[in-house]
Amino acid sequence: MFLQQLVNGVALGSVYALIALGYTMVYGIITLINFAHGEIFMVGAFIGLLLVSYFKVNVFVAIIGAMIFCMIMGVLIELIAYRALRKSSRLSALISAIGVSIFLSSLALMVFGADAKGFPDGAFPVRQIHVGSADISTLQILIIGVSAVLMMALEFIVQKTKIGKAMRATSEDYSTSALMGINVNRVISFTFALGSALAAAGGVLVGVLFNAVSFNMGLMAGLKAFAAAVLGGIGSIPGAMLGGLLLGVSEVFGVAIGYSSYRDAIAFTILVLVLLVKPTGLLGQKITKKV
Amino acid sequence: MADFLNSLVGSVDPYMLQILVNVGIAIVLALGLNVITGLTGQLSLGHAAFMSIGAFTSAMVTIKTGLPFVANLAVTGVVTAIVAAAIGFPILRLTGDYLAICTLGFAEIVKVFFLNFEPTNKALGLTVPQAKTSIPMPIYVWVVAILAIVLVTFVQNSRFGRALKAIREDEIAADAMGINTARYKIQAFALGSFMAGIGGGLYAHFLSYINPSDFGFLKSVDILAMVVLGGLGSVPGAVIGSSVLASAPEFLRFMSQYRMLVYGALLVFLMVFRPNGLLGGVNVTELLLRAIGRKPAGK
């Protein structure tokens, strides 16, 4: 029972972590809470669904297709809605992000309709594997596996490549990096592309897991992933992974011990409690304020 | 008196009247958030939660007791302010985005609480009986809205308001100047929530049906958008912002199915072209003085 719930929790949590990474990277670089991120996740799920049901492709191809589509979309959103606002107050950028999110979800409502769509049967062969007392489905292994591979790829890009180095420099100090010859605009576009690709992958995985894709799935998932990013300490990549896993596991356990009607409140209660004890999140750096 | 007011309200087109009332309620809500976010600089993403606390309190007071509506609103406001102060006490230690996400989390918790709360019919929502007052609701809403405008204008120019602005500009410096920042922040939070509660009470009695899902994240965002669009910290800004955004979905109704699409795009474009809001950085008093031919003092 315990092991079973743990596996369920880790599967859900790794999806939260995938989405949270996008929030945390964008925040780390331009200190913007990208509220449209949840909608990118939703669009990713729809693109995956289209690819699987109309073009009859394999789930893995669908994930890659959705990632590429959302990558382009993320870069475009940054170009249209955020770039002009980079020097104005952060709240204006926040409202602009919310505008994008309303735009995308109503667009999805018009194009795909209000009812939830399911993946066709056999989109991914689900089999149960017995490990000790737990039943682990191949779906959960897919989710955990894909998330792990993507997170490792991200870690490689950020730590080992040249553009990753530029990203770290930009998040450390925006104007100094620009003076040192880093093309800041390109770095920011790249960050949006990476974050959106991860969200799209998360969207397809969630769509397959719950077998439901709907126009408003982005809101709650986005809020929870954002909570995960803040829980781990916003701006910190390992923090986002830790926060996502923690929220996923605690949500599943909360439901398992009988608080299912409080499902959506569990993540936020934990978040509020942790912030009260550790005001910058679990792995967040202490902010030293100067006058 | 009551007959006269009723006939006055009756002479206005009902559709227009509804828009006007929506605008009036939005003004009360936006001014409340303006005190918290605009004046004090504490980003709150959970204003709708206080609105819902107000709406449910006010509805329960009408259902359970025979209090007249004025007393009902006063009780509602005070209850909401007390809840806000109790919450503000621990969470206002947080700064910036951590505070924002904490208020957001709190708002979600309040929503889920009301969705599971037996006395208010859980997710079915609550039908609110008529308010105990002879004055028609639209007039009531606008009287409260004007009172709110007067109140916030006075607060803004008072010693209290200047302390709040000092906290917004630089909290550490304000602290060093002897301003009790913790106390002022809680007071501002309570004042803003007091107004949110009253706005919620008006909303409940005007619509006569409330549901916990009406007060979700998107509602908080709506109110925040009104404040930012008008210009942070500006009372006329909050009034204009709420008038524009509360009526925009109605005026966009002619393109019914594209309504929300256009609304979202509108938010983005307004922000890109007026990043500080419609009245951000505009000194309205100065403009008014210039319009009547007087030069503002000191120029």
Coordinates of C-alpha atoms in Angstrom, one line a residue:
Chain A
M1 CA 0.0 0.0 0.0
F2 CA 2.7 2.5 1.1
L3 CA 4.9 1.5 -1.8
Q4 CA 2.0 1.7 -4.3
Q5 CA 1.1 5.2 -3.2
L6 CA 4.7 6.2 -3.2
V7 CA 5.0 5.2 -6.9
N8 CA 1.8 7.0 -7.8
G9 CA 3.0 10.1 -5.9
V10 CA 6.4 10.1 -7.6
A11 CA 4.7 9.8 -11.1
L12 CA 2.5 12.7 -10.4
G13 CA 5.3 14.7 -8.7
S14 CA 7.7 14.2 -11.6
V15 CA 5.1 15.9 -13.9
Y16 CA 4.7 18.8 -11.5
A17 CA 8.5 19.0 -11.4
L18 CA 8.7 19.1 -15.2
I19 CA 6.3 22.1 -15.3
A20 CA 7.9 23.7 -12.3
L21 CA 11.3 23.8 -14.0
G22 CA 9.9 26.2 -16.6
Y23 CA 8.6 28.5 -14.0
T24 CA 11.9 28.5 -12.1
M25 CA 14.2 29.0 -15.1
V26 CA 12.2 31.9 -16.4
Y27 CA 12.0 33.4 -12.9
G28 CA 15.7 32.9 -12.4
I29 CA 16.5 34.9 -15.5
I30 CA 14.0 37.7 -15.8
T31 CA 12.2 37.5 -12.3
L32 CA 8.9 37.1 -14.0
I33 CA 6.2 34.7 -12.9
N34 CA 5.2 33.3 -16.2
F35 CA 1.5 32.7 -15.7
A36 CA 1.0 31.5 -19.2
H37 CA 3.2 28.5 -18.5
G38 CA 0.2 26.4 -17.4
E39 CA -1.5 27.1 -20.7
I40 CA 1.6 26.1 -22.6
F41 CA 1.3 22.8 -20.8
M42 CA -2.3 22.5 -21.9
V43 CA -1.4 23.3 -25.5
G44 CA 1.3 20.7 -25.4
A45 CA -1.3 18.1 -24.3
F46 CA -3.6 19.0 -27.2
I47 CA -0.8 18.9 -29.7
G48 CA 0.2 15.4 -28.4
L49 CA -3.4 14.3 -28.6
L50 CA -3.8 15.5 -32.2
L51 CA -0.6 13.8 -33.2
V52 CA -1.6 10.5 -31.6
S53 CA -5.2 10.4 -32.8
Y54 CA -5.0 12.0 -36.3
F55 CA -1.5 11.2 -37.4
K56 CA -1.4 7.8 -35.5
V57 CA 2.1 8.4 -34.3
N58 CA 3.8 6.7 -31.4
V59 CA 3.6 8.4 -27.9
F60 CA 7.3 9.3 -27.9
V61 CA 7.0 11.0 -31.3
A62 CA 4.0 12.9 -30.1
I63 CA 5.9 14.1 -27.1
I64 CA 8.7 15.3 -29.3
G65 CA 6.3 17.0 -31.7
A66 CA 4.5 18.7 -28.8
M67 CA 7.8 19.9 -27.4
I68 CA 8.9 21.4 -30.7
F69 CA 5.6 23.2 -31.2
C70 CA 5.5 24.6 -27.7
M71 CA 9.1 25.7 -28.0
I72 CA 8.2 27.9 -30.9
M73 CA 5.1 29.1 -29.1
G74 CA 7.1 29.9 -25.9
V75 CA 9.6 32.0 -27.9
L76 CA 6.8 33.8 -29.7
I77 CA 5.0 34.6 -26.4
E78 CA 8.1 36.1 -24.9
L79 CA 8.7 38.2 -28.1
I80 CA 5.2 39.6 -28.2
A81 CA 4.0 39.9 -24.6
Y82 CA 7.1 40.2 -22.4
R83 CA 10.0 41.7 -24.3
A84 CA 8.6 45.2 -24.5
L85 CA 7.9 45.0 -20.8
R86 CA 11.3 44.0 -19.6
K87 CA 12.2 47.4 -18.2
S88 CA 8.8 48.3 -16.8
S89 CA 7.3 47.2 -13.4
R90 CA 7.1 43.5 -12.8
L91 CA 3.4 43.7 -12.1
S92 CA 2.8 44.9 -15.7
A93 CA 4.6 41.9 -17.1
L94 CA 2.6 39.7 -14.7
I95 CA -0.7 41.1 -16.0
S96 CA 0.5 40.7 -19.6
A97 CA 1.3 37.0 -18.7
I98 CA -2.2 36.6 -17.4
G99 CA -3.6 38.1 -20.6
V100 CA -1.7 35.5 -22.6
S101 CA -3.0 32.8 -20.4
I102 CA -6.6 33.9 -20.8
F103 CA -6.1 34.2 -24.6
L104 CA -4.6 30.7 -24.9
S105 CA -7.3 29.0 -22.8
S106 CA -10.1 30.7 -24.6
L107 CA -8.5 29.9 -27.9
A108 CA -8.3 26.2 -26.9
L109 CA -12.0 26.4 -25.8
M110 CA -13.0 27.7 -29.2
V111 CA -10.9 25.2 -31.2
F112 CA -11.3 22.0 -29.2
G113 CA -14.6 22.6 -27.3
A114 CA -15.4 22.5 -23.7
D115 CA -15.5 18.7 -23.1
A116 CA -12.4 16.7 -22.1
K117 CA -10.9 14.7 -24.9
G118 CA -9.3 11.3 -24.3
F119 CA -6.4 9.6 -26.0
P120 CA -7.5 6.7 -28.3
D121 CA -7.3 3.2 -26.8
G122 CA -4.0 1.6 -27.1
A123 CA -2.1 4.9 -27.5
F124 CA 0.2 3.4 -25.0
P125 CA 0.1 -0.3 -24.1
V126 CA -0.5 -0.3 -20.3
R127 CA 0.6 -3.4 -18.4
Q128 CA 0.9 -3.9 -14.7
I129 CA 4.2 -5.0 -13.2
H130 CA 4.3 -6.5 -9.8
V131 CA 7.1 -5.2 -7.6
G132 CA 6.7 -6.5 -4.1
S133 CA 3.3 -5.4 -2.8
A134 CA 2.8 -2.7 -5.5
D135 CA 1.4 -2.7 -9.0
I136 CA 3.4 -0.4 -11.2
S137 CA 1.9 0.3 -14.6
T138 CA 4.1 0.8 -17.6
L139 CA 2.5 4.2 -17.9
Q140 CA 4.0 5.3 -14.6
I141 CA 7.4 4.0 -15.6
L142 CA 7.0 6.0 -18.9
I143 CA 6.3 9.1 -17.0
I144 CA 9.0 8.8 -14.4
G145 CA 11.5 7.7 -17.1
V146 CA 10.7 10.5 -19.6
S147 CA 10.8 13.1 -16.8
A148 CA 14.1 11.8 -15.5
V149 CA 15.7 11.8 -18.9
L150 CA 14.5 15.3 -19.6
M151 CA 15.7 16.6 -16.3
M152 CA 19.1 15.1 -16.8
A153 CA 19.2 16.6 -20.3
L154 CA 18.3 20.0 -18.8
E155 CA 21.0 19.6 -16.1
F156 CA 23.5 18.8 -18.8
I157 CA 22.5 21.8 -20.9
V158 CA 22.6 24.2 -18.0
Q159 CA 25.9 22.9 -16.5
K160 CA 28.0 21.8 -19.4
T161 CA 27.1 23.7 -22.5
K162 CA 28.1 27.2 -23.6
I163 CA 24.5 28.5 -23.7
G164 CA 23.9 27.0 -20.3
K165 CA 26.8 28.9 -19.0
A166 CA 25.3 32.1 -20.5
M167 CA 22.0 31.3 -18.8
R168 CA 23.6 31.0 -15.5
A169 CA 25.5 34.2 -16.0
T170 CA 22.4 36.1 -17.1
S171 CA 20.5 34.9 -14.1
E172 CA 23.3 36.0 -11.8
D173 CA 23.5 39.5 -13.2
Y174 CA 21.6 40.7 -16.3
S175 CA 23.4 43.9 -17.2
T176 CA 26.9 42.6 -16.5
S177 CA 26.3 39.6 -18.7
A178 CA 25.1 41.9 -21.5
L179 CA 28.3 44.0 -21.1
M180 CA 30.4 40.8 -21.2
G181 CA 29.1 40.1 -24.7
I182 CA 26.4 37.7 -24.0
N183 CA 23.4 38.1 -26.3
V184 CA 20.8 38.4 -23.5
N185 CA 17.8 38.3 -25.8
R186 CA 18.9 35.0 -27.3
V187 CA 19.5 33.6 -23.8
I188 CA 16.1 34.6 -22.7
S189 CA 14.4 33.1 -25.8
F190 CA 16.4 29.9 -25.3
T191 CA 15.2 29.8 -21.6
F192 CA 11.6 30.1 -22.7
A193 CA 12.1 27.5 -25.4
L194 CA 13.5 25.0 -22.9
G195 CA 10.9 25.7 -20.2
S196 CA 8.0 25.4 -22.7
A197 CA 9.4 22.2 -24.2
L198 CA 9.4 20.6 -20.7
A199 CA 5.9 21.8 -20.0
A200 CA 4.7 20.3 -23.3
A201 CA 6.2 17.0 -22.4
G202 CA 4.5 17.2 -19.0
G203 CA 1.2 18.0 -20.8
V204 CA 1.3 14.9 -23.0
L205 CA 2.3 12.7 -20.1
V206 CA -0.6 14.0 -17.9
G207 CA -2.9 13.6 -20.9
V208 CA -2.0 10.0 -21.3
L209 CA -2.0 9.3 -17.5
F210 CA -5.5 10.7 -16.8
N211 CA -6.7 10.1 -20.3
A212 CA -8.3 13.5 -20.4
V213 CA -7.2 16.7 -22.1
S214 CA -9.3 19.8 -21.6
F215 CA -9.0 23.6 -22.2
N216 CA -8.9 24.4 -18.5
M217 CA -6.4 21.7 -17.4
G218 CA -3.6 24.3 -17.4
L219 CA -4.8 26.5 -14.6
M220 CA -4.7 24.2 -11.6
A221 CA -1.6 22.2 -12.9
G222 CA 0.1 25.6 -13.5
L223 CA -0.7 26.9 -10.0
K224 CA 0.5 23.7 -8.4
A225 CA 3.7 23.6 -10.4
F226 CA 4.3 27.2 -9.5
A227 CA 3.7 26.2 -5.8
A228 CA 6.3 23.5 -6.3
A229 CA 8.8 25.9 -7.7
V230 CA 8.3 28.3 -4.8
L231 CA 8.4 25.4 -2.3
G232 CA 11.8 24.4 -3.5
G233 CA 13.0 28.0 -3.7
I234 CA 12.2 29.8 -6.9
G235 CA 15.1 30.2 -9.2
S236 CA 16.7 27.0 -8.1
I237 CA 16.5 24.0 -10.5
P238 CA 17.1 21.2 -8.0
G239 CA 14.6 23.0 -5.8
A240 CA 11.9 22.8 -8.4
M241 CA 12.5 19.0 -8.8
L242 CA 12.4 18.5 -5.1
G243 CA 9.3 20.7 -4.7
G244 CA 7.5 18.9 -7.4
L245 CA 8.1 15.5 -6.1
L246 CA 7.2 16.6 -2.5
L247 CA 3.9 18.1 -3.6
G248 CA 3.0 15.1 -5.8
V249 CA 3.8 12.6 -3.1
S250 CA 2.0 14.5 -0.4
E251 CA -1.1 15.0 -2.6
V252 CA -1.3 11.3 -3.4
F253 CA -0.9 10.4 0.3
G254 CA -3.4 13.0 1.4
V255 CA -6.0 11.5 -1.0
A256 CA -5.1 8.0 0.1
I257 CA -5.8 8.7 3.8
G258 CA -9.2 10.1 3.0
Y259 CA -8.9 13.8 2.3
S260 CA -9.9 13.5 -1.4
S261 CA -12.3 16.5 -1.3
Y262 CA -9.4 18.6 -0.1
R263 CA -7.2 17.5 -2.9
D264 CA -6.4 20.9 -4.3
A265 CA -5.8 22.4 -0.9
I266 CA -3.2 19.9 0.2
A267 CA -0.4 21.2 -2.0
F268 CA -1.1 24.8 -1.0
T269 CA -1.3 24.0 2.7
I270 CA 2.1 22.4 2.6
L271 CA 3.4 25.4 0.7
V272 CA 2.1 27.9 3.2
L273 CA 3.4 25.9 6.1
V274 CA 6.9 25.5 4.7
L275 CA 7.1 29.2 3.7
L276 CA 6.2 30.2 7.3
V277 CA 9.2 28.2 8.6
K278 CA 11.6 28.8 5.7
P279 CA 10.5 32.1 4.0
T280 CA 12.5 31.5 0.8
G281 CA 11.6 27.9 0.2
L282 CA 13.5 24.7 0.9
L283 CA 16.6 25.2 -1.3
G284 CA 16.2 29.0 -1.8
Q285 CA 19.0 31.3 -0.9
K286 CA 18.6 33.6 1.9
I287 CA 17.9 37.1 0.6
T288 CA 20.1 39.8 2.1
K289 CA 18.4 43.1 1.6
K290 CA 20.4 46.3 1.3
V291 CA 19.1 49.9 1.5
Chain B
M1 CA -37.9 58.5 -0.6
A2 CA -37.7 54.8 -1.3
D3 CA -40.4 55.1 -4.0
F4 CA -38.5 57.9 -5.7
L5 CA -35.3 55.9 -5.7
N6 CA -37.0 52.9 -7.0
S7 CA -38.5 54.9 -9.9
L8 CA -35.1 56.4 -10.5
V9 CA -33.6 52.9 -10.8
G10 CA -36.5 51.7 -12.8
S11 CA -36.0 54.4 -15.4
V12 CA -32.5 53.0 -16.3
D13 CA -32.2 50.2 -18.8
P14 CA -31.8 47.0 -16.8
Y15 CA -28.9 45.8 -18.9
M16 CA -27.1 49.1 -18.3
L17 CA -28.0 49.0 -14.7
Q18 CA -26.4 45.6 -14.3
I19 CA -23.2 46.8 -15.9
L20 CA -23.2 49.9 -13.6
V21 CA -23.6 47.7 -10.5
N22 CA -20.8 45.4 -11.6
V23 CA -18.6 48.5 -12.1
G24 CA -19.6 49.8 -8.6
I25 CA -18.7 46.6 -6.9
A26 CA -15.5 46.3 -8.9
I27 CA -14.5 49.8 -7.7
V28 CA -14.9 48.8 -4.0
L29 CA -12.9 45.6 -4.6
A30 CA -10.2 47.3 -6.7
L31 CA -9.8 50.2 -4.2
G32 CA -9.3 47.6 -1.4
L33 CA -6.6 45.9 -3.3
N34 CA -5.1 49.2 -4.2
V35 CA -4.5 49.8 -0.5
I36 CA -2.6 46.5 -0.2
T37 CA -0.7 46.4 -3.5
G38 CA -0.7 49.9 -4.7
L39 CA -0.1 51.8 -1.5
T40 CA 1.8 49.3 0.6
G41 CA 3.5 47.4 -2.2
Q42 CA 2.4 44.0 -0.9
L43 CA 1.5 41.9 -4.0
S44 CA -1.6 39.9 -3.1
L45 CA -3.0 37.2 -5.4
G46 CA -5.8 36.2 -3.1
H47 CA -8.1 39.2 -2.9
A48 CA -11.1 37.1 -4.1
A49 CA -10.7 34.9 -1.0
F50 CA -11.6 37.9 1.2
M51 CA -14.4 38.7 -1.2
S52 CA -15.8 35.2 -0.7
I53 CA -15.4 35.4 3.1
G54 CA -17.4 38.6 2.9
A55 CA -20.0 37.2 0.6
F56 CA -20.6 34.1 2.7
T57 CA -20.6 36.0 6.0
S58 CA -23.0 38.6 4.7
A59 CA -25.3 35.9 3.2
M60 CA -25.3 34.0 6.5
V61 CA -26.0 37.1 8.5
T62 CA -29.0 37.9 6.3
I63 CA -30.3 34.3 6.5
K64 CA -29.8 33.8 10.3
T65 CA -30.4 37.3 11.7
G66 CA -32.7 40.2 11.1
L67 CA -30.0 42.8 10.9
P68 CA -30.6 45.8 8.6
F69 CA -28.3 45.8 5.6
V70 CA -26.0 48.6 6.9
A71 CA -25.3 46.7 10.0
N72 CA -24.9 43.5 8.0
L73 CA -22.2 45.1 5.8
A74 CA -20.4 46.5 8.9
V75 CA -20.4 43.1 10.5
T76 CA -19.2 41.5 7.3
G77 CA -16.4 44.0 6.9
V78 CA -15.2 43.6 10.4
V79 CA -15.3 39.8 10.3
T80 CA -13.3 39.8 7.0
A81 CA -10.8 42.3 8.5
I82 CA -10.3 40.2 11.6
V83 CA -9.7 37.1 9.4
A84 CA -7.2 39.1 7.3
A85 CA -5.4 40.4 10.3
A86 CA -5.1 36.9 11.7
I87 CA -3.7 35.6 8.4
G88 CA -1.6 38.7 7.8
F89 CA 0.2 38.3 11.1
P90 CA 2.3 35.3 10.0
I91 CA 2.4 35.7 6.2
L92 CA 3.3 39.3 6.0
R93 CA 6.8 38.4 7.1
L94 CA 7.3 37.1 3.6
T95 CA 8.4 39.4 0.8
G96 CA 7.7 39.8 -2.9
D97 CA 6.8 36.8 -4.8
Y98 CA 6.8 34.5 -1.8
L99 CA 4.1 36.6 -0.3
A100 CA 2.2 36.5 -3.6
I101 CA 2.3 32.8 -3.8
C102 CA 1.3 32.5 -0.1
T103 CA -1.8 34.6 -0.6
L104 CA -2.6 32.6 -3.7
G105 CA -2.3 29.4 -1.8
F106 CA -4.4 30.8 1.0
A107 CA -7.1 31.8 -1.5
E108 CA -7.2 28.2 -2.9
I109 CA -7.5 26.9 0.7
V110 CA -10.4 29.2 1.4
K111 CA -12.1 28.1 -1.8
V112 CA -11.7 24.4 -1.0
F113 CA -12.9 25.1 2.5
F114 CA -16.1 26.7 1.3
L115 CA -16.5 23.8 -1.2
N116 CA -16.6 21.4 1.7
F117 CA -18.4 23.6 4.3
E118 CA -21.8 22.1 5.3
P119 CA -23.6 25.3 6.5
T120 CA -23.1 27.0 3.1
N121 CA -24.3 24.1 1.0
K122 CA -20.9 23.0 -0.1
A123 CA -20.3 23.1 -3.8
L124 CA -24.0 23.7 -4.5
G125 CA -23.7 27.3 -3.5
L126 CA -26.0 29.5 -1.5
T127 CA -29.2 31.3 -2.5
V128 CA -29.1 34.7 -0.8
P129 CA -32.4 36.3 0.3
Q130 CA -33.2 39.9 -0.4
A131 CA -31.2 42.5 1.6
K132 CA -33.1 44.1 4.5
T133 CA -33.2 47.6 3.2
S134 CA -35.7 49.9 1.4
I135 CA -33.0 51.5 -0.7
P136 CA -32.7 49.7 -4.1
M137 CA -29.5 47.7 -4.5
P138 CA -27.9 49.7 -7.4
I139 CA -28.1 52.9 -5.4
Y140 CA -26.7 51.1 -2.4
V141 CA -23.7 49.8 -4.3
W142 CA -22.9 53.2 -5.7
V143 CA -23.2 54.9 -2.3
V144 CA -20.7 52.4 -0.9
A145 CA -18.5 52.8 -3.9
I146 CA -18.4 56.6 -3.5
L147 CA -17.8 56.2 0.3
A148 CA -14.9 53.8 -0.6
I149 CA -13.4 56.4 -3.0
V150 CA -13.6 59.1 -0.3
L151 CA -12.1 56.8 2.4
V152 CA -9.2 55.7 0.3
T153 CA -8.4 59.2 -0.8
F154 CA -8.3 60.3 2.8
V155 CA -6.2 57.3 3.8
Q156 CA -3.8 58.0 1.0
N157 CA -3.1 61.6 2.1
S158 CA -3.0 60.8 5.9
R159 CA -0.1 60.1 8.1
F160 CA -1.1 56.4 7.9
G161 CA -1.1 56.5 4.1
R162 CA 2.3 58.2 3.9
A163 CA 3.7 55.5 6.2
L164 CA 2.3 52.9 3.8
K165 CA 4.0 54.6 0.8
A166 CA 7.3 54.7 2.7
I167 CA 7.0 51.0 3.2
R168 CA 6.3 50.5 -0.5
E169 CA 9.3 52.5 -1.6
D170 CA 11.8 51.0 0.8
E171 CA 10.8 48.8 3.7
I172 CA 14.2 48.8 5.4
A173 CA 14.5 52.6 5.2
A174 CA 11.0 53.0 6.5
D175 CA 11.8 50.7 9.4
A176 CA 14.9 52.6 10.2
M177 CA 12.9 55.8 10.3
G178 CA 10.9 54.4 13.1
I179 CA 7.8 53.2 11.2
N180 CA 6.5 50.0 12.7
T181 CA 6.4 48.2 9.4
A182 CA 4.9 45.0 10.6
R183 CA 1.9 46.8 12.3
Y184 CA 1.3 49.1 9.3
K185 CA 1.4 46.2 6.8
I186 CA -1.2 44.2 8.8
Q187 CA -3.4 47.3 9.2
A188 CA -3.3 48.0 5.5
F189 CA -4.0 44.3 4.8
A190 CA -7.0 44.4 7.1
L191 CA -8.3 47.7 5.6
G192 CA -8.0 46.3 2.1
S193 CA -9.7 43.1 3.1
F194 CA -12.4 45.0 5.0
M195 CA -13.4 46.6 1.7
A196 CA -13.1 43.3 -0.1
G197 CA -15.5 41.8 2.4
I198 CA -18.0 44.6 1.9
G199 CA -17.7 44.2 -1.9
G200 CA -18.4 40.5 -1.4
G201 CA -21.5 41.3 0.6
L202 CA -22.8 43.6 -2.1
Y203 CA -22.0 41.0 -4.8
A204 CA -23.8 38.3 -2.8
H205 CA -27.0 40.4 -2.4
F206 CA -27.0 41.8 -5.9
L207 CA -26.6 38.4 -7.6
S208 CA -28.6 36.6 -4.9
Y209 CA -26.7 33.4 -5.6
I210 CA -23.1 32.7 -4.6
N211 CA -20.9 29.7 -5.3
P212 CA -17.4 29.0 -3.9
S213 CA -16.1 28.6 -7.5
D214 CA -17.0 32.1 -8.4
F215 CA -14.1 33.3 -6.2
G216 CA -11.2 31.5 -7.7
F217 CA -7.8 32.5 -8.9
L218 CA -9.2 34.2 -12.0
K219 CA -11.4 36.5 -9.9
S220 CA -8.3 37.7 -7.9
V221 CA -6.5 38.2 -11.1
D222 CA -9.4 40.3 -12.5
I223 CA -9.2 42.6 -9.5
L224 CA -5.4 42.8 -9.7
A225 CA -5.6 43.6 -13.4
M226 CA -8.0 46.5 -12.7
V227 CA -5.6 48.0 -10.2
V228 CA -2.5 47.6 -12.4
L229 CA -4.3 48.7 -15.6
G230 CA -5.5 51.9 -13.9
G231 CA -2.1 52.7 -12.4
L232 CA -0.8 51.3 -9.1
G233 CA -1.5 53.5 -6.1
S234 CA -3.8 55.9 -7.9
V235 CA -7.4 56.2 -6.7
P236 CA -8.7 57.6 -10.0
G237 CA -6.7 54.9 -11.7
A238 CA -8.4 52.2 -9.7
V239 CA -11.8 53.7 -10.6
I240 CA -11.0 53.9 -14.3
G241 CA -9.3 50.5 -14.4
S242 CA -12.3 48.8 -12.7
S243 CA -14.8 50.7 -15.0
V244 CA -12.9 49.5 -18.1
L245 CA -12.4 45.9 -17.1
A246 CA -15.7 45.3 -15.4
S247 CA -17.6 46.6 -18.4
A248 CA -15.2 45.2 -21.1
P249 CA -16.7 41.7 -21.2
E250 CA -20.1 43.2 -21.6
F251 CA -19.2 45.5 -24.4
L252 CA -17.3 42.7 -26.1
R253 CA -20.5 40.6 -25.9
F254 CA -21.4 41.4 -29.5
M255 CA -18.6 39.2 -30.6
S256 CA -19.8 36.6 -28.0
Q257 CA -17.6 33.7 -28.8
Y258 CA -14.4 35.7 -29.2
R259 CA -15.1 37.7 -26.1
M260 CA -12.5 36.2 -23.7
L261 CA -10.0 35.8 -26.6
V262 CA -10.2 39.6 -27.2
Y263 CA -10.2 40.3 -23.5
G264 CA -6.9 38.4 -23.0
A265 CA -5.3 40.1 -26.0
L266 CA -6.5 43.4 -24.8
L267 CA -4.8 42.9 -21.5
V268 CA -1.5 42.1 -23.2
F269 CA -1.7 45.1 -25.6
L270 CA -2.8 47.6 -22.9
M271 CA 0.2 46.5 -20.8
V272 CA 2.7 46.6 -23.8
F273 CA 1.6 50.1 -24.7
R274 CA 0.8 51.6 -21.2
P275 CA 3.1 49.5 -18.9
N276 CA 2.4 51.7 -15.9
G277 CA -1.4 51.6 -16.4
L278 CA -3.7 54.1 -17.9
L279 CA -3.2 56.8 -15.2
G280 CA 0.2 55.6 -14.0
G281 CA 2.5 58.6 -13.5
V282 CA -0.3 61.0 -14.2
N283 CA -1.0 63.5 -11.5
V284 CA -4.8 63.9 -11.6
T285 CA -5.0 66.8 -9.2
E286 CA -2.5 68.8 -11.2
L287 CA -4.5 68.1 -14.4
L288 CA -7.7 69.2 -12.8
L289 CA -6.1 72.4 -11.5
R290 CA -4.7 73.1 -14.9
A291 CA -8.1 72.5 -16.6
I292 CA -9.8 75.1 -14.5
G293 CA -7.0 77.6 -15.3
R294 CA -5.0 77.5 -12.1
K295 CA -1.4 76.6 -12.0
P296 CA -0.6 73.9 -9.5
A297 CA 1.2 75.0 -6.3
G298 CA 4.9 75.1 -6.5
K299 CA 5.3 75.4 -10.2

